[in-house]
PDB file of C-alpha atoms in Angstrom:
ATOM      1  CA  UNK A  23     131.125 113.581  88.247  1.00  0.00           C
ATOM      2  CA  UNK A  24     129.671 109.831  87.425  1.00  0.00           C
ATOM      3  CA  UNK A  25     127.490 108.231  90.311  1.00  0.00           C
ATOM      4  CA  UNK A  26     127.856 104.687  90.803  1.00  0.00           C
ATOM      5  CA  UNK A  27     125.672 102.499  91.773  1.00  0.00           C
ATOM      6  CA  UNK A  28     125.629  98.930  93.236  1.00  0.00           C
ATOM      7  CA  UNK A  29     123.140  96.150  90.739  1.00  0.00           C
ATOM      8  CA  UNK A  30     120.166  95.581  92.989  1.00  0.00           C
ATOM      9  CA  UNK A  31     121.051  91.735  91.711  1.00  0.00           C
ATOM     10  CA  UNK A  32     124.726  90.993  91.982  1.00  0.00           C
ATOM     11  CA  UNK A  33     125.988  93.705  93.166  1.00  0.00           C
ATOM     12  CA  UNK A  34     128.412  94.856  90.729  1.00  0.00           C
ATOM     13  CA  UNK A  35     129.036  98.287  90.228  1.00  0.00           C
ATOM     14  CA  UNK A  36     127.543 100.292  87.671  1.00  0.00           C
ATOM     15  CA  UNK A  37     127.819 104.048  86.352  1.00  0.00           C
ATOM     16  CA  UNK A  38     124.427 105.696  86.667  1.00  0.00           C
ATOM     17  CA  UNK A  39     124.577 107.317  82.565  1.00  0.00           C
ATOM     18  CA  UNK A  40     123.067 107.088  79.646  1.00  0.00           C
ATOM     19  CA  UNK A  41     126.106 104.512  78.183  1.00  0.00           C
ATOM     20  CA  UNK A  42     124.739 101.752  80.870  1.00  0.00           C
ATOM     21  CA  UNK A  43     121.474 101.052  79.143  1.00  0.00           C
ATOM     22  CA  UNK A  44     120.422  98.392  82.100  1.00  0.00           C
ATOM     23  CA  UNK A  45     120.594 100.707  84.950  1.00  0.00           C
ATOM     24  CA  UNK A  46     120.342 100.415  87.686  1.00  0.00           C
ATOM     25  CA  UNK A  47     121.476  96.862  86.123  1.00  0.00           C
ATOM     26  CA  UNK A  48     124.598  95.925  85.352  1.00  0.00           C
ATOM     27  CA  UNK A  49     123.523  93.723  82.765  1.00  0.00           C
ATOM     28  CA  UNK A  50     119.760  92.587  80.882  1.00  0.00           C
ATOM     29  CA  UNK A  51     120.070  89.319  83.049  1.00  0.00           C
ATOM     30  CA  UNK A  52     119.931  90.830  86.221  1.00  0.00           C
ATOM     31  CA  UNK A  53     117.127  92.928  85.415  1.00  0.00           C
ATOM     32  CA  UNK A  54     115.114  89.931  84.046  1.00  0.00           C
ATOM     33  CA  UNK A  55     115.916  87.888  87.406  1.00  0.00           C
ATOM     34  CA  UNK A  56     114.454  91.045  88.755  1.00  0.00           C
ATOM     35  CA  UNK A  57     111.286  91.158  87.424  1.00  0.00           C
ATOM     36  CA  UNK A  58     111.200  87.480  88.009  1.00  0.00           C
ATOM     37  CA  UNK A  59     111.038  87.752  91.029  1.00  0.00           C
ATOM     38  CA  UNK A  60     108.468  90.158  91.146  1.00  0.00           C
ATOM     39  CA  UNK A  61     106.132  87.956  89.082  1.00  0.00           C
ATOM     40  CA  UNK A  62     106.707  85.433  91.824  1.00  0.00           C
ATOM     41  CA  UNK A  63     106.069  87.787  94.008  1.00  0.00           C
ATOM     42  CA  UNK A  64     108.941  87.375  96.540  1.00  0.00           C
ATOM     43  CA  UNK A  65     108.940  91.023  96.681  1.00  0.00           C
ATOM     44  CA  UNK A  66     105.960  92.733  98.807  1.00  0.00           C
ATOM     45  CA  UNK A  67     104.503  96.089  99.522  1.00  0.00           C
ATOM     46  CA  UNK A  68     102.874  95.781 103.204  1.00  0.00           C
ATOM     47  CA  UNK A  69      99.385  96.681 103.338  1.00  0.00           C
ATOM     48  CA  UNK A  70      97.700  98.425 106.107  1.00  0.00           C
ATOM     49  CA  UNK A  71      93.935  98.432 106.014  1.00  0.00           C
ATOM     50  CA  UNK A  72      92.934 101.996 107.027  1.00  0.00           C
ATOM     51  CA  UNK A  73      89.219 101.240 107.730  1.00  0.00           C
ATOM     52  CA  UNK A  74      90.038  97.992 109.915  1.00  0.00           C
ATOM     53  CA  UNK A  75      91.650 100.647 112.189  1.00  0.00           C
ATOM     54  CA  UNK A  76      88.952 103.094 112.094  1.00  0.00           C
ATOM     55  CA  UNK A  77      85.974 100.205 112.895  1.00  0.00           C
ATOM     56  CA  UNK A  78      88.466  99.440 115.837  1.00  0.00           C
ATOM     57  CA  UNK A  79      88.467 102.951 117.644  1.00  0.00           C
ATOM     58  CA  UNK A  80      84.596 103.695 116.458  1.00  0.00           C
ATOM     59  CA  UNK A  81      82.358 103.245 118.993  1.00  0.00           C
ATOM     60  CA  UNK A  82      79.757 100.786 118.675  1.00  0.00           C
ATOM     61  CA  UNK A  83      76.153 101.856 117.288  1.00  0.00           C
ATOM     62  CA  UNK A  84      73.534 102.132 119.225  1.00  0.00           C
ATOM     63  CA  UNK A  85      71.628  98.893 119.964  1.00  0.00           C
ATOM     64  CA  UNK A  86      67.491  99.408 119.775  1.00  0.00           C
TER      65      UNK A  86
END
């Protein structure tokens, strides 16, 4: 059994094998308007700042 998968770009459905050499892209321009995009970075990983958080629930040091 072939698994198909939809181009993150257009779309279009592609088979998920070795004979699609773009996949998950249906084609070499999707994939470059891809990476594109990443370069201008419209695409974002959210950051949390673990040690904001922990300065806000530490209590406050001693004062001499």
């Amino acid at each position: 059994m072939v698994t198909i998968v939809n181009c993150p770009t257009c779309g279009t459905k592609v088979e998920w094998s070795e004979i699609s050499k773009f996949r998950p892209f249906c084609s070499n321009r999707c994939k470059q308007i891809d990476l594109g995009a990443w370069a201008e970075e419209k695409y974002v990983i959210p950051v949390v700042n673990p040690l904001d958080d922990l300065d806000e629930d530490a209590p406050s040091p001693p004062q001499p």
